[in-house]
Short mmCIF file of C-alpha atoms in Angstrom, two decimals:
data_model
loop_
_atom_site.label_atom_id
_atom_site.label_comp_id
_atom_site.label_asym_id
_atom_site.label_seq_id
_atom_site.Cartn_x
_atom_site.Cartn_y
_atom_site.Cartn_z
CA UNK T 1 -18.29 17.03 19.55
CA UNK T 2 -15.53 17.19 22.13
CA UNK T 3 -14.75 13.72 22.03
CA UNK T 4 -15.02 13.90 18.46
CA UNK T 5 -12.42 16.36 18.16
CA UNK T 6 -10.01 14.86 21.01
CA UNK T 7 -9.74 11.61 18.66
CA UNK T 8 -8.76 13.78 15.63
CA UNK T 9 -5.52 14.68 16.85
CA UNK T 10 -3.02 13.07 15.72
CA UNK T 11 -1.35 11.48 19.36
CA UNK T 12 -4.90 10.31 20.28
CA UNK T 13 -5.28 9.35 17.22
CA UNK T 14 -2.44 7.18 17.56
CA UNK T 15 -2.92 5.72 20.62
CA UNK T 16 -6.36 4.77 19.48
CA UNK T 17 -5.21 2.75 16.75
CA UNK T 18 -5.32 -0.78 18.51
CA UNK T 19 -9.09 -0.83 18.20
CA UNK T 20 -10.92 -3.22 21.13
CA UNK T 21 -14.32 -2.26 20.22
CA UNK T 22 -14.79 -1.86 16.81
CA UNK T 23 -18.00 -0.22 17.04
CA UNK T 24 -16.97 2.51 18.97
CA UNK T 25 -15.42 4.77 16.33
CA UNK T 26 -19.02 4.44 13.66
CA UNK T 27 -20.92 5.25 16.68
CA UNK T 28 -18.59 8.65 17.57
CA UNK T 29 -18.99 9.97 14.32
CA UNK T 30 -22.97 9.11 14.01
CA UNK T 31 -23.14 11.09 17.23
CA UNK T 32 -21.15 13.95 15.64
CA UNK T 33 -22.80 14.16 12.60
CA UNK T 34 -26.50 13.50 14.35
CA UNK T 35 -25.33 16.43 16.80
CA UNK T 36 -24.87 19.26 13.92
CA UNK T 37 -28.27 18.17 12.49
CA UNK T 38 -30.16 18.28 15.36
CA UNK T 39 -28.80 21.86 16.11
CA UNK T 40 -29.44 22.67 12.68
CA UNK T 41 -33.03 20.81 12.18
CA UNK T 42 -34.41 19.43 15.16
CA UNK T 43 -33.99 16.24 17.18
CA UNK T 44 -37.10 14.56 15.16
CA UNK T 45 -36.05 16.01 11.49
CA UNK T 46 -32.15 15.80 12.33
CA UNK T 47 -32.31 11.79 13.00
CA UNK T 48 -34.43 11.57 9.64
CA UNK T 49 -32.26 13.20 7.54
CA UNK T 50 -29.26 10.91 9.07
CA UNK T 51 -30.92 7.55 8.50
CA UNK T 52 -31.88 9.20 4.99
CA UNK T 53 -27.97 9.93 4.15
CA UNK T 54 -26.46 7.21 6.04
CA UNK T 55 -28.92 4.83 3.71
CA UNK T 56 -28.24 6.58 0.53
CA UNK T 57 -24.09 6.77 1.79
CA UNK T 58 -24.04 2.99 2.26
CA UNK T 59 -25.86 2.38 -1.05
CA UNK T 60 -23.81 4.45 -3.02
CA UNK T 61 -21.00 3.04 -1.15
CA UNK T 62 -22.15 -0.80 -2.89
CA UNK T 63 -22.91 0.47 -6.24
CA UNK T 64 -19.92 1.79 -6.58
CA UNK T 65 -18.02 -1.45 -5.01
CA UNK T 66 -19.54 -3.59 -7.76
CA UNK T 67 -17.03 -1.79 -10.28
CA UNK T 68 -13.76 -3.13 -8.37
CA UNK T 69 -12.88 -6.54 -8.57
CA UNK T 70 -9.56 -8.51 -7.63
CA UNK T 71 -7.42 -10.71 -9.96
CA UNK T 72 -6.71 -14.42 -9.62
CA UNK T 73 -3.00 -14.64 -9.60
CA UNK T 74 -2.35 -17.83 -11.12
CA UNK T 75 -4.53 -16.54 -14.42
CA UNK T 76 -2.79 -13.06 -14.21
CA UNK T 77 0.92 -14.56 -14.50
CA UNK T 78 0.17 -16.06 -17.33
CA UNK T 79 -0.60 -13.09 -19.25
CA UNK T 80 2.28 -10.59 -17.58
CA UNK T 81 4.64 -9.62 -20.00
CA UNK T 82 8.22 -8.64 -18.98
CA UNK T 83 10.36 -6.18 -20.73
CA UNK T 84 14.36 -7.19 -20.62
CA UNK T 85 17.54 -5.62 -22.29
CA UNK T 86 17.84 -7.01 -25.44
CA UNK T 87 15.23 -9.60 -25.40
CA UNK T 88 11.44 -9.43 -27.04
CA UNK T 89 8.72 -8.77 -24.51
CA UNK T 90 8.15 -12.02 -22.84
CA UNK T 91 5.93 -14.34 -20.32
CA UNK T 92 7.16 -14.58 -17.10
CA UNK T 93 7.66 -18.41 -17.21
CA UNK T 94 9.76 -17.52 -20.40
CA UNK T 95 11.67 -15.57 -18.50
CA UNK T 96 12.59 -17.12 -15.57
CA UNK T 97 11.93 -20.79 -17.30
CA UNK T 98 10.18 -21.76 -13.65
CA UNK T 99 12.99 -20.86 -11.24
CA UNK T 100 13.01 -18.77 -8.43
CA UNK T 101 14.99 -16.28 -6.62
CA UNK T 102 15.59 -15.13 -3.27
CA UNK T 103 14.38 -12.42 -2.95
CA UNK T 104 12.35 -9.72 -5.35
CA UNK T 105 12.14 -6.15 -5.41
CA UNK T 106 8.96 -4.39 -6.66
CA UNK T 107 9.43 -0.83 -7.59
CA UNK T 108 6.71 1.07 -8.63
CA UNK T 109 7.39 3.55 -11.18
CA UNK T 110 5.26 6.71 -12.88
CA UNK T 111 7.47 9.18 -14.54
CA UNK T 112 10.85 8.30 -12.43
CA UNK T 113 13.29 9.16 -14.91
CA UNK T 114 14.99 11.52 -13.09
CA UNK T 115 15.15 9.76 -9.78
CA UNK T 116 15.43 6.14 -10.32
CA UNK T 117 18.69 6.11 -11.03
CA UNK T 118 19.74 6.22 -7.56
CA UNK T 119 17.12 3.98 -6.45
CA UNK T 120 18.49 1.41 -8.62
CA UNK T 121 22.46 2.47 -8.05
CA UNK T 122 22.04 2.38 -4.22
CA UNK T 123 19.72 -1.42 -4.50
CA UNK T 124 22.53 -3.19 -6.43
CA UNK T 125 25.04 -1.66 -4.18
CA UNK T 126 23.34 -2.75 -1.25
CA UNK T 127 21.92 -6.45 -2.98
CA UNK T 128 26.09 -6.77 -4.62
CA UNK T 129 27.53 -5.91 -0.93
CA UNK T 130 25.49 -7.15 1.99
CA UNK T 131 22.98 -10.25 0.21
CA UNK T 132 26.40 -12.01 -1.31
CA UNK T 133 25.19 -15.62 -1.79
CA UNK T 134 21.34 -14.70 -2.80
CA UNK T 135 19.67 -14.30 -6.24
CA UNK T 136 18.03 -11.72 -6.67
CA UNK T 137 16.03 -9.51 -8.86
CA UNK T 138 14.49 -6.18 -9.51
CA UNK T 139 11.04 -6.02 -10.63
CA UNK T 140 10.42 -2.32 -12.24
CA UNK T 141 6.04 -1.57 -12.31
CA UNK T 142 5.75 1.13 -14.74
CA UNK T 143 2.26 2.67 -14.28
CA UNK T 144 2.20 3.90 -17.98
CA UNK T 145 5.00 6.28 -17.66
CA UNK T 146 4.63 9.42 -20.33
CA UNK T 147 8.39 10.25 -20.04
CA UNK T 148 11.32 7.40 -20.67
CA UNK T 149 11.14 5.93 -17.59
CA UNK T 150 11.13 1.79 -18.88
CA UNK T 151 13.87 3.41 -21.42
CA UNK T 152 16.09 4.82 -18.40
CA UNK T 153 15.80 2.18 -16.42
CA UNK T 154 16.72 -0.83 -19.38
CA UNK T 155 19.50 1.63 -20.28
CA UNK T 156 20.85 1.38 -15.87
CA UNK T 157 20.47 -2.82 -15.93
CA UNK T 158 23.23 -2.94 -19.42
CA UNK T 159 25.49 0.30 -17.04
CA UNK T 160 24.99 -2.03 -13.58
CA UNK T 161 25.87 -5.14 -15.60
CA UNK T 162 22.74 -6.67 -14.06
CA UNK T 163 20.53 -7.35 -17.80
CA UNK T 164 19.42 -10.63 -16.07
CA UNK T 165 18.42 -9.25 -12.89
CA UNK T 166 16.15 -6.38 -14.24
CA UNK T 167 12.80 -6.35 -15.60
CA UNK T 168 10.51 -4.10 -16.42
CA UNK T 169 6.59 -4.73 -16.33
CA UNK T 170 4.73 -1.76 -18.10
CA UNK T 171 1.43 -1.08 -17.70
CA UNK T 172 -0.66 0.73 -20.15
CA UNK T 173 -2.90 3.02 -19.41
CA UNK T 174 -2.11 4.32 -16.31
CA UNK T 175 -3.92 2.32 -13.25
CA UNK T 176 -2.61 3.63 -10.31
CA UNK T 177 0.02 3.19 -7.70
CA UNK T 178 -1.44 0.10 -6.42
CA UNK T 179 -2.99 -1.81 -9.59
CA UNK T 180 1.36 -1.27 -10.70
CA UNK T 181 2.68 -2.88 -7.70
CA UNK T 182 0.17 -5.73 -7.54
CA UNK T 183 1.18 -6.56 -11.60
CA UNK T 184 4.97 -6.25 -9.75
CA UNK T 185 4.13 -8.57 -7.33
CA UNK T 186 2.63 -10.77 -9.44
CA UNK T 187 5.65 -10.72 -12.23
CA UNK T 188 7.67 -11.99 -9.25
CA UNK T 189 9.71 -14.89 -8.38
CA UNK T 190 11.29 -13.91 -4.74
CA UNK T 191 10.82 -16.00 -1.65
CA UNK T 192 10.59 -12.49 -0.12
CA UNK T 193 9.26 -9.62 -2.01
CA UNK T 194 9.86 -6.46 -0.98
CA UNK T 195 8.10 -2.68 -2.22
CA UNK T 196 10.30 -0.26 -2.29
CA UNK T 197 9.44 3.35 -3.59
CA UNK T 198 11.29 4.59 -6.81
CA UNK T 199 12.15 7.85 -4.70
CA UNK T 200 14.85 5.66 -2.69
CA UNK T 201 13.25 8.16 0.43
CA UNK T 202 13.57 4.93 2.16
CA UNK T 203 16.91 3.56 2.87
CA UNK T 204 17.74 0.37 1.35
CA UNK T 205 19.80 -1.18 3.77
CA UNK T 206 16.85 -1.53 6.43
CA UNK T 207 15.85 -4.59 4.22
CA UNK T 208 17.94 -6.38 7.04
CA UNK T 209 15.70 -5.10 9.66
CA UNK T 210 12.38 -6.12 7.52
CA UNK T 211 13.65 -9.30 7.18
CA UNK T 212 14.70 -10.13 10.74
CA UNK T 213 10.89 -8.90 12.11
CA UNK T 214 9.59 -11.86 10.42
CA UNK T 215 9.20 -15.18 12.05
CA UNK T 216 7.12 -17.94 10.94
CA UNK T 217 6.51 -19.14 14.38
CA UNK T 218 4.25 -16.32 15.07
CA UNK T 219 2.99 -16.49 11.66
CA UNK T 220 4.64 -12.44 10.93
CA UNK T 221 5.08 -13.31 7.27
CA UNK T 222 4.63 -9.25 6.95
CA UNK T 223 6.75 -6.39 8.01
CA UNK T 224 6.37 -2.89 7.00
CA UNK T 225 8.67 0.36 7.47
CA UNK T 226 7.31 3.11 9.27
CA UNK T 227 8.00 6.93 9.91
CA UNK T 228 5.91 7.38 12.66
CA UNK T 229 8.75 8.30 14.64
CA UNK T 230 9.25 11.25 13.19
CA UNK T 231 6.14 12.69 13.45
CA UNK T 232 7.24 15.35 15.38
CA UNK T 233 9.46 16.79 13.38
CA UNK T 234 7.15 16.54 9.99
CA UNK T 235 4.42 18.78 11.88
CA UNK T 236 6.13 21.79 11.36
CA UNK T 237 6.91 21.82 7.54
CA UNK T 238 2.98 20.93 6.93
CA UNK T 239 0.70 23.62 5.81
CA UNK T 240 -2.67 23.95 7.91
CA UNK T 241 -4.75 22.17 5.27
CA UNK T 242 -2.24 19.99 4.69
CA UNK T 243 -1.69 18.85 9.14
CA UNK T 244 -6.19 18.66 8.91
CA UNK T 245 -6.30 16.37 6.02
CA UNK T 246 -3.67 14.59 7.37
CA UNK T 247 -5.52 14.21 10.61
CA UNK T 248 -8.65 13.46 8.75
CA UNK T 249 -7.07 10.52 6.89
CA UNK T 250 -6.28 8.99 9.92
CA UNK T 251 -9.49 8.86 11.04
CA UNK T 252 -10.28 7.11 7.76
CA UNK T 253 -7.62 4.41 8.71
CA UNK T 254 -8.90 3.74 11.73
CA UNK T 255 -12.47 3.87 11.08
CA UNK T 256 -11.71 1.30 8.03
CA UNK T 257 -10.13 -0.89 10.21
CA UNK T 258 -13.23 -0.64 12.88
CA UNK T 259 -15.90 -1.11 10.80
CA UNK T 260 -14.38 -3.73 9.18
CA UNK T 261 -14.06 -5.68 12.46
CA UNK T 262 -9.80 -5.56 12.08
CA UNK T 263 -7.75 -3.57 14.70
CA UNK T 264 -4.30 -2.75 14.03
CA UNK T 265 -0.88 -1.62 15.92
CA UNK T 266 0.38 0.04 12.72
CA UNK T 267 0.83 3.78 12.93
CA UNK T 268 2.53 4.20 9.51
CA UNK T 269 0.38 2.29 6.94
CA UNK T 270 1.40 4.52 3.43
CA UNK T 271 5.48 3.94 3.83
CA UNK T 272 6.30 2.30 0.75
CA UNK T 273 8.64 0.26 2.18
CA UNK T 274 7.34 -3.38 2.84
CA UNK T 275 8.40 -6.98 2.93
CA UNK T 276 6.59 -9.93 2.40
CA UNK T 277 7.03 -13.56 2.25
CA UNK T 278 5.74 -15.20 -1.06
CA UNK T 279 2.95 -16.65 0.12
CA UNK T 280 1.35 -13.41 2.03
CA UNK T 281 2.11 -11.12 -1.11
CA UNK T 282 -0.05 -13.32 -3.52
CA UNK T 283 -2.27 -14.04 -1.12
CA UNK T 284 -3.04 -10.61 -0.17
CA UNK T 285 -2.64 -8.58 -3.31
CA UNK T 286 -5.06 -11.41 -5.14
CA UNK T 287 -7.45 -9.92 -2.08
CA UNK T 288 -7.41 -6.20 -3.01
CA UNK T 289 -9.49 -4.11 -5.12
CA UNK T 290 -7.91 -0.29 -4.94
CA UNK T 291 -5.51 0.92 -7.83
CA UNK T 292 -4.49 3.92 -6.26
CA UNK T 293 -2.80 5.35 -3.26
CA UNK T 294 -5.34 3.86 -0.18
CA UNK T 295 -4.52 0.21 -1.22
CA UNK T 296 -1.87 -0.18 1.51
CA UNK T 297 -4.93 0.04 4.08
CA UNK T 298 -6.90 -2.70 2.09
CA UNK T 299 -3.76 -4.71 1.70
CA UNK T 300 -3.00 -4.64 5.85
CA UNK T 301 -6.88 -5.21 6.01
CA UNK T 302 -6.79 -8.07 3.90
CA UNK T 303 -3.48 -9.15 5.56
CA UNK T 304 -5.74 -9.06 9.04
CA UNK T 305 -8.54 -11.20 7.90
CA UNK T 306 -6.09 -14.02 6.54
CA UNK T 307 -4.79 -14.20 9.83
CA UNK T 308 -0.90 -13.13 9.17
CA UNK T 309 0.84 -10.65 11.80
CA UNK T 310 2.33 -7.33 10.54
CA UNK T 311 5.59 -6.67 12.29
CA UNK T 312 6.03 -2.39 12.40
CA UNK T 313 9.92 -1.64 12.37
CA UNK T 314 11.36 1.97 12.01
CA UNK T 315 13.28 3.00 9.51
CA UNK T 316 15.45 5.22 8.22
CA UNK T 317 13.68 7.75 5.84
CA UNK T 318 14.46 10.99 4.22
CA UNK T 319 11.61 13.46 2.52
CA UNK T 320 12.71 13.63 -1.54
CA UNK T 321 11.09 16.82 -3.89
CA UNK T 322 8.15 15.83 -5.71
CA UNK T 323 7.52 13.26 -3.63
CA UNK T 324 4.00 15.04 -2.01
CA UNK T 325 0.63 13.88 -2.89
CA UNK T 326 -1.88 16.25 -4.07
CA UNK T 327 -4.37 17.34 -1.68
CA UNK T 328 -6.84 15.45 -4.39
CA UNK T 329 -5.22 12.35 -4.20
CA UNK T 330 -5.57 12.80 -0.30
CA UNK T 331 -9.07 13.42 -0.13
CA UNK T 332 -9.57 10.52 -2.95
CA UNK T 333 -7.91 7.99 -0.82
CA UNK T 334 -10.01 9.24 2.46
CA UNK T 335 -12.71 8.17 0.20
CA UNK T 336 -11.90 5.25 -1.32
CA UNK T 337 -10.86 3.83 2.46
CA UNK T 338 -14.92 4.69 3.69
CA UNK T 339 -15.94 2.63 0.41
CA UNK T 340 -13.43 -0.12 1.84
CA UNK T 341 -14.95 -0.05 5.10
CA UNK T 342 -18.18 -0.48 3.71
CA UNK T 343 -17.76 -2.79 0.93
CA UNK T 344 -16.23 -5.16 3.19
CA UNK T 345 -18.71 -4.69 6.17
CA UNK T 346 -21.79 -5.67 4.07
CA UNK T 347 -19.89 -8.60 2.19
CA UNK T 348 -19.97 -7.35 -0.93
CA UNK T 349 -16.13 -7.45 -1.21
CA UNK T 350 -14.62 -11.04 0.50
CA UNK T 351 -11.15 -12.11 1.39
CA UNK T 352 -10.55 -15.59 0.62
CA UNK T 353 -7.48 -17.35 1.32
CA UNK T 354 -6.90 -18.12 -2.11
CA UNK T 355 -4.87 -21.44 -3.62
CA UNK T 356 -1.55 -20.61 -4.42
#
């Protein structure tokens, strides 16, 4: 129990993170959970009633997994439509008539009226000022907005002057963070393809800094943004229940990655500020199954098993209001990342390096 609770903070939780022996962390909690029931029941009844739940965990665990399945990319372009000032909704080959840009960013979008419009005024500053010489575009994912979010942000590309650089894929019903961005990702035509959050928490101009932590030599066709250094400070605006749940996912990350035979380096997986190459966002987004909020840990898992390195770089990020998840969605993504870990353990979900 000691041990169990040493891991679960936060800095050991951390520094356990690059995982050597991916066992280690199903076997800790086993002996946790095996240690309450043998206090409670005996050590003959108590290891009973574990097999019996860890049996009827796991199986649930597949069941449910059968219900998620992953899209082929080449078959989902064809049938994204793309919403453009003053144009009727349209294929993507229509749109871009087979060319590509240089680079593509993915916003996803659920009720942003009120706070894309910096987003999108501090992007075109940035892509205007500092990417001179690169096309570009902006990719908006509307996850079946209720408010005039695809309205707000059609009526920014005519006030930017950028009509041919904006488009806007809407989803309908609402999916889910994650089942939005992949439909982004998919709608795009970028040699690099970066997610970016429609909060604009992170700042824009650390694109440079994703971009130069790539290298094809080391095959680090991945780099994401993290906050992890500034942990510290964060601790003390969190509520009690907010600092355990935190911990707790964590220890879903971690786990996910162990049982799933992956370590990782990454202390920040859920900034929503990444960069891909072309080839690493289709490949791993046509290898994930999640819609909502957990399907950044599935996408690095994925990312793993096809054999590209993630680059971590810090960035620099500010908290925005009404940017908290709900202590729901928290404990939904703790367990959709155990159904992860499981799903891929027992091969019921694969990761194929897919034929672009």
């Amino acid at each position: 129990s000691y041990s169990f609770c040493t891991l679960l903070h936060t800095d050991t939780m951390k520094e356990y993170l690059p995982i050597k022996y991916p066992l280690s962390t199903g076997i800790l909690v086993l002996g946790f959970v095996y240690g309450i029931l043998q206090a409670l029941l005996g050590t003959v009844l108590g290891l009973v009633v574990l097999v019996v739940l860890l049996a009827v965990f796991v199986g649930a665990c597949l069941l449910v997994g059968k219900k998620y399945f992953k899209e082929d990319v080449k078959e989902r372009r064809k049938a994204i439509k793309l919403l453009m000032v003053g144009e009727p909704e349209r294929s993507i080959e229509e749109c871009r008539e087979g060319k590509n840009v240089d680079i593509s960013i993915v916003v996803p979008c659920y009720n942003e009226e009120n706070r894309i419009e910096r987003m999108l005024k501090e992007t075109v500053e940035y892509l205007r000022e500092k990417e001179k010489g690169r096309e570009w575009e902006i990719v908006i994912a509307d996850d079946g907005s209720s408010d005039s979010s695809v309205h707000t942000c059609l009526k920014l590309a005519v006030g930017y002057g950028i009509q041919k650089n904006l488009k806007v894929v809407a989803v309908k019903p609402n999916r889910g963070k994650g089942y939005a961005v992949r439909q982004g990702v998919f709608a795009s035509s970028g040699s690099l393809i970066l997610m970016a959050d429609a909060d604009a928490a992170s700042d824009i101009n650390e694109f440079h800094a994703l971009e130069a932590s790539l290298s094809p030599t080391t095959n680090t066709c991945i780099a994401v943004g993290s906050r992890a250094h500034m942990e510290e400070d964060s601790k003390a605006s969190r509520t009690p229940v907010r600092t355990l749940l935190m911990v707790l996912f964590h220890f879903c990350v971690v786990f996910t990655f162990a049982f799933s035979h992956r370590y990782t380096h990454i202390k920040d997986t859920q900034c929503g500020f990444k960069l891909f190459t072309r080839e690493a966002a289709f490949k791993t987004f046509s290898n994930i199954r999640l819609e909502r909020w957990a399907f950044d840990v599935e996408l690095l898992v994925a990312a793993s098993i096809l054999g590209y390195n993630v680059s971590e770089v810090q960035i620099k990020w500010e908290e925005i209001d009404g940017s908290h998840m709900s202590v729901k969605g928290m404990v939904r993504m703790g367990l959709e990342l155990l159904l992860t870990s499981i799903c891929i353990r027992f091969g019921l979900w694969d990761v194929q390096d897919v034929d672009l």
